[in-house]
Amino acid sequence: MNVLAHGIGAQHDLPLSPFYAFAGAFTALFVSFLALGLLWSASRFRGDRAGRPVPSAVQRLADARATRVAAGALGLAAALYVTLQLLLGPDDPDRNPGPGAVYVLLWVGLVPASLLLGPVWRLLNPLRTVHLLVCRALGRDPAAGRPLPVRLGLWPAAAGLLAFTWLELVAPDPASATALLLFLALYTALHLAGAARHGAGWFDRADAFEVYSGLLARLSPLGRRPADRRLVLRSPFNGLDATPQLPGLVATVCVMLGSTAYDGFSDSPSWITTVQTSPLGRTTAATLGLLGAVALVAALYAVCAGAVRLISGQLRHPLTAFAHSLVPIALGYLIAHYFTLFVTEGPRTVMVALGTDNPVPPEPLLGPGGVATLQVAAIVLGHVLGVVAAHDRSVRLFPPGRAVAGQLPLLVLMITYTIGGLSLLIA
């Protein structure tokens, strides 16, 4: 078994008509764009101000010290278990649950967990727990430290995500215990040093998995109002609208989009041949491919943002103003690409951890046709949600006469991304 073998097979194995897939996607995008232009003339999203408070008992349980201690202990225990398995267990992903725990349960499992429960990795993060324990032992305030430079924003998280996806998609032997231990050791040392210098706030901006979970949690129906710290049930659009416009946000989302796109493209026979026969060597060629995919996603968005600025005539920072609309697109790609991996290799990893020898992965919940439909629906729905988020932001920022015209470049961008995403599935 290869824990990195994403999806259910080659793209041409999916029983899906390209005509119906593309026609359905274009119809959904154009109809939603036209309907929004005709019926949605004023901003309806309220960001962090929106939401209905959850019952008091739920609020008390979520805020209880015992809940936070238990979550932190669970995350730390899981991290220690995985580390010991990688150190002492067999260097074989078929018999060692460590690689599956990192690449499936953590990386992919954070998607549904964050959508259902919010930014859960903030509670589970073992590095945050270690930093807290060390500070208490030394009598220090965990929040104390030098202020983070404003310009730093989310750039460290973007770099961390790129490094992790490089390990997963490019490294010569990503499932080996040596590669994983080296990455985890460097990642741990870097972030504990950052937290020692800047306090626990370092993890909010710099920890790749916390930022990754936090961005996905913007689409969760469960959120927290900053004004009074109340847990609320809200429209996912309000959570998305409240995404902080920080430096590095665009880079972070583009890494999420570009790396997932590269993962799909890297399975194609033509790319495999190119990498294997490249005079630069396999690792160098694959690295350039990953960087090229991220750069292409970012360049398309930058061109779109420049066009938005020209049309609006007044928006100074369109790159960050509309970056939140890329989050549901990234989510759609993640669901389309990793659904089958999670529902098959996730249970298998758990069975290996429980001591089952050579466990048989469960049968897929959906057949090939169902998986293909889910993949296309996830990509299309992600883009439609992006159109809605961009439209609401445009009617808030632009004069009435330019609100619809101002988002035409965004529509073109979403169509381009849709073509690319569907092509990776059915080409």
Short mmCIF file of C-alpha atoms in Angstrom, two decimals:
data_model
loop_
_atom_site.label_atom_id
_atom_site.label_comp_id
_atom_site.label_asym_id
_atom_site.label_seq_id
_atom_site.Cartn_x
_atom_site.Cartn_y
_atom_site.Cartn_z
CA MET A 1 0.00 0.00 0.00
CA ASN A 2 1.20 3.52 -0.75
CA VAL A 3 -0.35 6.11 1.53
CA LEU A 4 0.30 8.72 -1.11
CA ALA A 5 -1.74 7.03 -3.81
CA HIS A 6 -4.56 9.57 -3.83
CA GLY A 7 -7.89 9.05 -5.50
CA ILE A 8 -9.44 5.89 -6.91
CA GLY A 9 -7.33 5.44 -10.02
CA ALA A 10 -6.23 7.15 -13.15
CA GLN A 11 -8.33 10.04 -14.37
CA HIS A 12 -9.56 8.21 -17.43
CA ASP A 13 -11.02 5.49 -15.17
CA LEU A 14 -13.76 7.85 -13.96
CA PRO A 15 -17.05 7.19 -15.80
CA LEU A 16 -17.81 10.81 -16.51
CA SER A 17 -18.77 12.61 -19.71
CA PRO A 18 -16.55 15.67 -20.24
CA PHE A 19 -19.38 17.43 -22.09
CA TYR A 20 -21.86 17.14 -19.23
CA ALA A 21 -19.24 17.99 -16.63
CA PHE A 22 -18.11 21.20 -18.33
CA ALA A 23 -21.63 22.17 -19.42
CA GLY A 24 -22.97 21.74 -15.92
CA ALA A 25 -20.09 23.72 -14.42
CA PHE A 26 -20.45 26.65 -16.84
CA THR A 27 -24.22 26.70 -16.39
CA ALA A 28 -23.91 26.80 -12.60
CA LEU A 29 -21.36 29.62 -12.67
CA PHE A 30 -23.18 31.79 -15.23
CA VAL A 31 -26.61 31.32 -13.68
CA SER A 32 -25.32 32.16 -10.22
CA PHE A 33 -23.47 35.21 -11.56
CA LEU A 34 -26.51 36.53 -13.43
CA ALA A 35 -28.87 35.84 -10.54
CA LEU A 36 -26.58 37.62 -8.11
CA GLY A 37 -26.24 40.61 -10.43
CA LEU A 38 -30.02 40.95 -10.73
CA LEU A 39 -31.13 40.10 -7.20
CA TRP A 40 -28.23 40.93 -4.88
CA SER A 41 -27.60 44.67 -4.93
CA ALA A 42 -26.46 45.23 -1.33
CA SER A 43 -24.05 43.39 0.96
CA ARG A 44 -25.78 40.82 3.16
CA PHE A 45 -22.91 39.31 5.10
CA ARG A 46 -22.01 40.65 8.53
CA GLY A 47 -18.79 38.78 9.24
CA ASP A 48 -17.93 38.35 12.90
CA ARG A 49 -21.03 40.26 14.00
CA ALA A 50 -23.35 37.52 12.75
CA GLY A 51 -24.49 34.35 14.44
CA ARG A 52 -26.97 32.94 16.95
CA PRO A 53 -25.44 31.97 20.32
CA VAL A 54 -25.33 28.26 21.09
CA PRO A 55 -27.03 26.98 24.28
CA SER A 56 -25.28 28.00 27.48
CA ALA A 57 -24.45 24.38 28.36
CA VAL A 58 -22.56 23.97 25.08
CA GLN A 59 -20.72 27.24 25.68
CA ARG A 60 -19.67 26.16 29.18
CA LEU A 61 -18.49 22.78 27.94
CA ALA A 62 -16.45 24.33 25.11
CA ASP A 63 -14.84 26.92 27.40
CA ALA A 64 -14.24 24.58 30.34
CA ARG A 65 -10.63 24.21 31.41
CA ALA A 66 -11.08 20.44 31.49
CA THR A 67 -12.08 20.44 27.81
CA ARG A 68 -9.01 22.40 26.77
CA VAL A 69 -6.68 20.32 28.94
CA ALA A 70 -8.15 17.10 27.53
CA ALA A 71 -7.80 18.32 23.94
CA GLY A 72 -4.21 19.40 24.50
CA ALA A 73 -3.35 16.12 26.20
CA LEU A 74 -4.96 14.17 23.35
CA GLY A 75 -2.97 16.04 20.72
CA LEU A 76 0.29 15.64 22.65
CA ALA A 77 -0.31 11.92 23.26
CA ALA A 78 -1.08 11.35 19.58
CA ALA A 79 2.08 13.20 18.55
CA LEU A 80 4.22 11.15 20.96
CA TYR A 81 2.64 7.93 19.71
CA VAL A 82 3.33 8.78 16.06
CA THR A 83 6.90 9.80 16.89
CA LEU A 84 7.56 6.54 18.74
CA GLN A 85 6.08 4.53 15.88
CA LEU A 86 8.36 6.32 13.41
CA LEU A 87 11.38 5.82 15.68
CA LEU A 88 10.82 2.24 16.80
CA GLY A 89 8.33 0.74 14.36
CA PRO A 90 9.04 -0.91 11.01
CA ASP A 91 10.05 1.43 8.21
CA ASP A 92 7.18 0.17 6.10
CA PRO A 93 3.94 2.18 5.66
CA ASP A 94 2.06 -1.11 5.28
CA ARG A 95 2.89 -2.00 8.89
CA ASN A 96 3.60 1.37 10.49
CA PRO A 97 0.67 3.73 11.22
CA GLY A 98 2.94 6.80 11.41
CA PRO A 99 2.87 7.85 7.73
CA GLY A 100 -0.89 7.31 7.48
CA ALA A 101 -1.43 9.31 10.67
CA VAL A 102 0.46 12.28 9.22
CA TYR A 103 -0.69 12.22 5.59
CA VAL A 104 -4.24 10.94 6.05
CA LEU A 105 -5.57 11.46 9.59
CA LEU A 106 -3.86 14.83 10.10
CA TRP A 107 -3.57 16.44 6.68
CA VAL A 108 -6.81 15.15 5.20
CA GLY A 109 -8.71 14.63 8.45
CA LEU A 110 -8.37 18.30 9.37
CA VAL A 111 -10.70 19.13 6.47
CA PRO A 112 -13.92 17.53 7.83
CA ALA A 113 -12.91 18.21 11.45
CA SER A 114 -12.46 21.94 10.80
CA LEU A 115 -15.65 22.17 8.76
CA LEU A 116 -17.70 20.57 11.54
CA LEU A 117 -16.06 21.89 14.70
CA GLY A 118 -14.13 25.01 13.74
CA PRO A 119 -10.36 25.55 14.11
CA VAL A 120 -9.79 22.35 16.07
CA TRP A 121 -6.03 22.19 15.54
CA ARG A 122 -5.62 25.20 17.82
CA LEU A 123 -6.83 23.02 20.70
CA LEU A 124 -5.02 19.84 19.63
CA ASN A 125 -1.72 21.39 18.50
CA PRO A 126 1.00 19.52 20.45
CA LEU A 127 3.53 22.30 19.85
CA ARG A 128 1.23 24.81 21.54
CA THR A 129 0.84 22.39 24.46
CA VAL A 130 4.61 21.86 24.79
CA HIS A 131 5.17 25.62 24.73
CA LEU A 132 2.51 26.08 27.42
CA LEU A 133 4.05 23.41 29.68
CA VAL A 134 7.55 24.84 29.30
CA CYS A 135 6.32 28.36 30.09
CA ARG A 136 4.54 27.15 33.21
CA ALA A 137 7.64 25.28 34.35
CA LEU A 138 9.69 28.45 33.90
CA GLY A 139 7.05 30.72 35.44
CA ARG A 140 6.54 32.65 32.20
CA ASP A 141 3.39 33.98 30.61
CA PRO A 142 2.81 31.91 27.44
CA ALA A 143 1.51 34.99 25.63
CA ALA A 144 4.56 37.10 26.48
CA GLY A 145 7.05 37.85 23.74
CA ARG A 146 8.09 40.31 21.10
CA PRO A 147 5.23 41.50 18.88
CA LEU A 148 5.06 39.85 15.51
CA PRO A 149 5.88 42.21 12.62
CA VAL A 150 2.67 43.19 10.84
CA ARG A 151 4.24 42.53 7.45
CA LEU A 152 5.01 38.95 8.47
CA GLY A 153 1.30 38.07 8.38
CA LEU A 154 0.69 34.49 7.28
CA TRP A 155 3.86 34.15 5.23
CA PRO A 156 5.47 31.62 7.62
CA ALA A 157 2.35 29.45 7.38
CA ALA A 158 2.42 29.64 3.59
CA ALA A 159 6.07 28.53 3.63
CA GLY A 160 5.25 25.71 6.04
CA LEU A 161 2.41 24.44 3.86
CA LEU A 162 4.67 24.52 0.82
CA ALA A 163 7.35 22.58 2.70
CA PHE A 164 4.87 19.94 3.84
CA THR A 165 3.36 19.49 0.39
CA TRP A 166 6.89 19.24 -1.03
CA LEU A 167 7.57 16.41 1.41
CA GLU A 168 4.31 14.69 0.48
CA LEU A 169 4.45 15.13 -3.30
CA VAL A 170 8.10 15.57 -4.28
CA ALA A 171 10.47 14.00 -1.73
CA PRO A 172 12.04 10.76 -3.01
CA ASP A 173 10.59 8.62 -0.21
CA PRO A 174 7.95 10.67 1.63
CA ALA A 175 6.54 7.73 3.60
CA SER A 176 9.90 6.70 5.07
CA ALA A 177 10.38 7.13 8.79
CA THR A 178 13.62 9.03 8.25
CA ALA A 179 12.04 11.66 6.00
CA LEU A 180 9.07 12.18 8.30
CA LEU A 181 11.17 12.35 11.46
CA LEU A 182 13.54 14.87 9.91
CA PHE A 183 10.66 17.08 8.80
CA LEU A 184 8.87 16.86 12.15
CA ALA A 185 12.08 17.60 14.06
CA LEU A 186 12.87 20.69 11.98
CA TYR A 187 9.25 21.86 12.11
CA THR A 188 9.10 21.42 15.89
CA ALA A 189 12.40 23.21 16.52
CA LEU A 190 11.48 26.14 14.28
CA HIS A 191 8.06 26.74 15.81
CA LEU A 192 9.08 26.29 19.42
CA ALA A 193 11.88 28.80 18.80
CA GLY A 194 9.39 31.20 17.23
CA ALA A 195 6.99 30.80 20.15
CA ALA A 196 9.82 31.34 22.64
CA ARG A 197 10.59 34.65 20.96
CA HIS A 198 7.08 35.89 20.13
CA GLY A 199 4.78 34.05 22.53
CA ALA A 200 1.84 31.76 21.81
CA GLY A 201 0.54 34.21 19.19
CA TRP A 202 3.27 32.84 16.92
CA PHE A 203 1.19 29.71 16.30
CA ASP A 204 -1.85 31.75 15.19
CA ARG A 205 0.05 33.19 12.24
CA ALA A 206 2.98 30.89 11.59
CA ASP A 207 1.91 27.29 12.26
CA ALA A 208 0.93 25.88 8.88
CA PHE A 209 -1.59 23.41 10.26
CA GLU A 210 -3.27 25.95 12.54
CA VAL A 211 -3.66 28.41 9.68
CA TYR A 212 -4.81 25.63 7.34
CA SER A 213 -7.43 24.48 9.86
CA GLY A 214 -8.45 28.07 10.61
CA LEU A 215 -9.05 28.93 6.96
CA LEU A 216 -11.17 25.83 6.40
CA ALA A 217 -13.05 26.60 9.62
CA ARG A 218 -14.19 29.88 8.08
CA LEU A 219 -16.77 27.74 6.29
CA SER A 220 -17.89 26.01 9.48
CA PRO A 221 -21.38 26.75 10.83
CA LEU A 222 -19.79 26.99 14.29
CA GLY A 223 -17.86 30.17 15.02
CA ARG A 224 -16.86 32.51 17.81
CA ARG A 225 -17.67 36.22 17.95
CA PRO A 226 -14.53 38.23 18.82
CA ALA A 227 -16.53 40.94 20.59
CA ASP A 228 -17.88 38.73 23.40
CA ARG A 229 -16.16 35.36 22.72
CA ARG A 230 -19.55 33.68 22.37
CA LEU A 231 -19.86 30.50 20.32
CA VAL A 232 -22.44 31.03 17.62
CA LEU A 233 -24.15 29.17 14.82
CA ARG A 234 -23.72 31.19 11.65
CA SER A 235 -23.90 31.08 7.91
CA PRO A 236 -20.57 29.86 6.52
CA PHE A 237 -20.59 32.96 4.32
CA ASN A 238 -20.36 35.16 7.41
CA GLY A 239 -17.38 33.19 8.66
CA LEU A 240 -15.77 33.49 5.24
CA ASP A 241 -16.49 37.22 5.11
CA ALA A 242 -14.67 37.67 8.42
CA THR A 243 -11.41 36.21 7.11
CA PRO A 244 -8.65 38.63 8.21
CA GLN A 245 -7.00 40.38 5.27
CA LEU A 246 -3.44 39.66 6.36
CA PRO A 247 -0.23 39.68 4.34
CA GLY A 248 0.44 36.17 3.11
CA LEU A 249 -3.25 35.18 2.91
CA VAL A 250 -3.14 35.03 -0.87
CA ALA A 251 0.07 33.00 -0.80
CA THR A 252 -1.38 30.53 1.70
CA VAL A 253 -4.53 29.88 -0.32
CA CYS A 254 -2.55 29.67 -3.57
CA VAL A 255 -0.31 27.00 -2.00
CA MET A 256 -3.44 25.06 -1.00
CA LEU A 257 -4.84 25.32 -4.53
CA GLY A 258 -1.62 24.86 -6.46
CA SER A 259 -0.32 21.90 -4.48
CA THR A 260 -3.63 20.04 -4.81
CA ALA A 261 -3.68 20.74 -8.54
CA TYR A 262 -0.11 19.48 -8.86
CA ASP A 263 -0.99 16.35 -6.92
CA GLY A 264 -3.67 15.55 -9.50
CA PHE A 265 -1.46 16.43 -12.46
CA SER A 266 1.53 14.47 -11.15
CA ASP A 267 -0.37 11.20 -11.66
CA SER A 268 -0.62 11.72 -15.42
CA PRO A 269 1.57 9.41 -17.53
CA SER A 270 3.02 12.34 -19.49
CA TRP A 271 4.24 14.08 -16.33
CA ILE A 272 5.60 10.86 -14.85
CA THR A 273 7.61 10.31 -18.04
CA THR A 274 8.82 13.91 -18.03
CA VAL A 275 10.02 13.70 -14.43
CA GLN A 276 11.69 10.32 -14.86
CA THR A 277 13.56 11.35 -18.02
CA SER A 278 14.43 14.92 -17.03
CA PRO A 279 18.16 15.74 -17.16
CA LEU A 280 17.63 17.78 -13.99
CA GLY A 281 16.76 14.66 -12.03
CA ARG A 282 13.42 13.51 -10.66
CA THR A 283 13.40 15.56 -7.45
CA THR A 284 14.46 18.82 -9.11
CA ALA A 285 11.96 18.42 -11.95
CA ALA A 286 9.13 17.58 -9.55
CA THR A 287 10.05 20.54 -7.33
CA LEU A 288 9.89 22.88 -10.30
CA GLY A 289 6.54 21.36 -11.24
CA LEU A 290 5.10 21.97 -7.78
CA LEU A 291 6.43 25.53 -7.67
CA GLY A 292 5.13 26.12 -11.20
CA ALA A 293 1.62 24.97 -10.26
CA VAL A 294 1.52 27.29 -7.23
CA ALA A 295 2.99 30.15 -9.28
CA LEU A 296 0.43 29.65 -12.05
CA VAL A 297 -2.49 29.77 -9.60
CA ALA A 298 -1.03 32.91 -8.01
CA ALA A 299 -0.28 34.59 -11.35
CA LEU A 300 -3.83 34.06 -12.61
CA TYR A 301 -5.23 35.54 -9.43
CA ALA A 302 -2.82 38.49 -9.58
CA VAL A 303 -3.88 39.27 -13.18
CA CYS A 304 -7.50 39.07 -12.10
CA ALA A 305 -6.88 41.39 -9.14
CA GLY A 306 -5.15 43.88 -11.42
CA ALA A 307 -8.14 43.89 -13.77
CA VAL A 308 -10.50 44.39 -10.82
CA ARG A 309 -8.47 47.39 -9.72
CA LEU A 310 -8.58 48.94 -13.19
CA ILE A 311 -12.34 48.50 -13.48
CA SER A 312 -13.12 49.73 -9.98
CA GLY A 313 -10.85 52.72 -10.25
CA GLN A 314 -10.52 53.00 -6.48
CA LEU A 315 -9.76 49.67 -4.82
CA ARG A 316 -6.18 49.81 -3.58
CA HIS A 317 -5.67 46.25 -2.38
CA PRO A 318 -7.81 43.86 -4.46
CA LEU A 319 -5.41 40.97 -3.86
CA THR A 320 -6.38 40.64 -0.19
CA ALA A 321 -9.89 42.08 -0.56
CA PHE A 322 -11.10 39.07 -2.56
CA ALA A 323 -8.69 36.38 -1.32
CA HIS A 324 -11.39 34.95 0.94
CA SER A 325 -13.36 33.89 -2.17
CA LEU A 326 -10.58 31.40 -3.01
CA VAL A 327 -11.06 29.45 0.24
CA PRO A 328 -14.22 27.55 -0.85
CA ILE A 329 -12.50 26.78 -4.17
CA ALA A 330 -9.55 25.28 -2.29
CA LEU A 331 -12.00 23.30 -0.15
CA GLY A 332 -13.74 21.94 -3.25
CA TYR A 333 -10.41 20.78 -4.67
CA LEU A 334 -9.46 19.13 -1.36
CA ILE A 335 -12.74 17.22 -1.15
CA ALA A 336 -12.58 16.16 -4.79
CA HIS A 337 -9.02 14.97 -4.51
CA TYR A 338 -8.82 13.38 -1.05
CA PHE A 339 -12.31 11.98 -0.30
CA THR A 340 -11.56 8.41 -1.32
CA LEU A 341 -8.12 8.45 0.30
CA PHE A 342 -9.64 9.48 3.63
CA VAL A 343 -12.52 7.01 3.72
CA THR A 344 -10.32 4.04 2.76
CA GLU A 345 -6.83 4.72 4.15
CA GLY A 346 -8.11 6.52 7.26
CA PRO A 347 -9.77 3.38 8.71
CA ARG A 348 -6.85 1.26 7.52
CA THR A 349 -4.39 3.47 9.42
CA VAL A 350 -6.48 3.14 12.56
CA MET A 351 -6.58 -0.66 12.18
CA VAL A 352 -2.78 -0.78 11.81
CA ALA A 353 -2.43 1.38 14.93
CA LEU A 354 -4.66 -1.06 16.82
CA GLY A 355 -2.37 -3.94 15.88
CA THR A 356 -4.21 -5.49 12.96
CA ASP A 357 -1.78 -7.29 10.67
CA ASN A 358 -2.25 -6.53 6.96
CA PRO A 359 -5.76 -5.08 7.36
CA VAL A 360 -7.98 -4.92 4.32
CA PRO A 361 -9.21 -1.37 3.59
CA PRO A 362 -13.00 -1.07 3.70
CA GLU A 363 -14.92 -0.99 0.46
CA PRO A 364 -15.45 2.56 -0.85
CA LEU A 365 -18.71 4.14 0.24
CA LEU A 366 -19.36 5.18 -3.36
CA GLY A 367 -18.75 3.42 -6.64
CA PRO A 368 -16.68 5.01 -9.41
CA GLY A 369 -19.71 6.87 -10.77
CA GLY A 370 -20.63 8.23 -7.35
CA VAL A 371 -17.08 9.34 -6.67
CA ALA A 372 -16.87 11.08 -10.05
CA THR A 373 -20.14 12.90 -9.37
CA LEU A 374 -18.94 13.94 -5.91
CA GLN A 375 -15.65 15.23 -7.30
CA VAL A 376 -17.28 17.35 -9.98
CA ALA A 377 -19.95 18.61 -7.58
CA ALA A 378 -17.32 19.59 -5.00
CA ILE A 379 -15.31 21.59 -7.54
CA VAL A 380 -18.35 23.31 -9.05
CA LEU A 381 -19.97 24.07 -5.69
CA GLY A 382 -16.68 25.48 -4.39
CA HIS A 383 -16.53 27.88 -7.33
CA VAL A 384 -20.18 28.89 -6.96
CA LEU A 385 -19.58 29.70 -3.28
CA GLY A 386 -16.56 31.70 -4.36
CA VAL A 387 -18.72 33.67 -6.82
CA VAL A 388 -21.24 34.46 -4.06
CA ALA A 389 -18.51 35.58 -1.64
CA ALA A 390 -16.86 37.75 -4.28
CA HIS A 391 -20.18 39.32 -5.33
CA ASP A 392 -21.12 40.32 -1.79
CA ARG A 393 -17.68 41.88 -1.27
CA SER A 394 -17.87 43.73 -4.60
CA VAL A 395 -21.27 45.35 -3.91
CA ARG A 396 -19.85 46.51 -0.58
CA LEU A 397 -16.65 47.98 -2.01
CA PHE A 398 -17.65 49.26 -5.46
CA PRO A 399 -20.06 52.01 -6.51
CA PRO A 400 -23.43 50.56 -7.62
CA GLY A 401 -22.69 51.14 -11.28
CA ARG A 402 -19.45 49.15 -11.17
CA ALA A 403 -20.30 46.32 -8.77
CA VAL A 404 -21.22 43.78 -11.45
CA ALA A 405 -18.57 44.87 -13.96
CA GLY A 406 -15.96 44.85 -11.20
CA GLN A 407 -16.38 41.15 -10.60
CA LEU A 408 -16.26 40.07 -14.24
CA PRO A 409 -12.51 39.35 -13.96
CA LEU A 410 -13.29 37.18 -10.92
CA LEU A 411 -15.88 35.25 -12.91
CA VAL A 412 -13.34 34.66 -15.68
CA LEU A 413 -10.83 33.50 -13.08
CA MET A 414 -13.31 31.08 -11.54
CA ILE A 415 -14.15 29.66 -14.97
CA THR A 416 -10.44 29.21 -15.65
CA TYR A 417 -9.90 27.45 -12.34
CA THR A 418 -12.97 25.29 -13.01
CA ILE A 419 -11.64 24.23 -16.41
CA GLY A 420 -8.32 23.33 -14.84
CA GLY A 421 -9.87 21.44 -11.94
CA LEU A 422 -12.24 19.43 -14.11
CA SER A 423 -9.53 18.74 -16.67
CA LEU A 424 -7.41 17.14 -13.97
CA LEU A 425 -10.32 14.82 -13.19
CA ILE A 426 -11.53 13.79 -16.61
CA ALA A 427 -8.82 14.63 -19.16
#
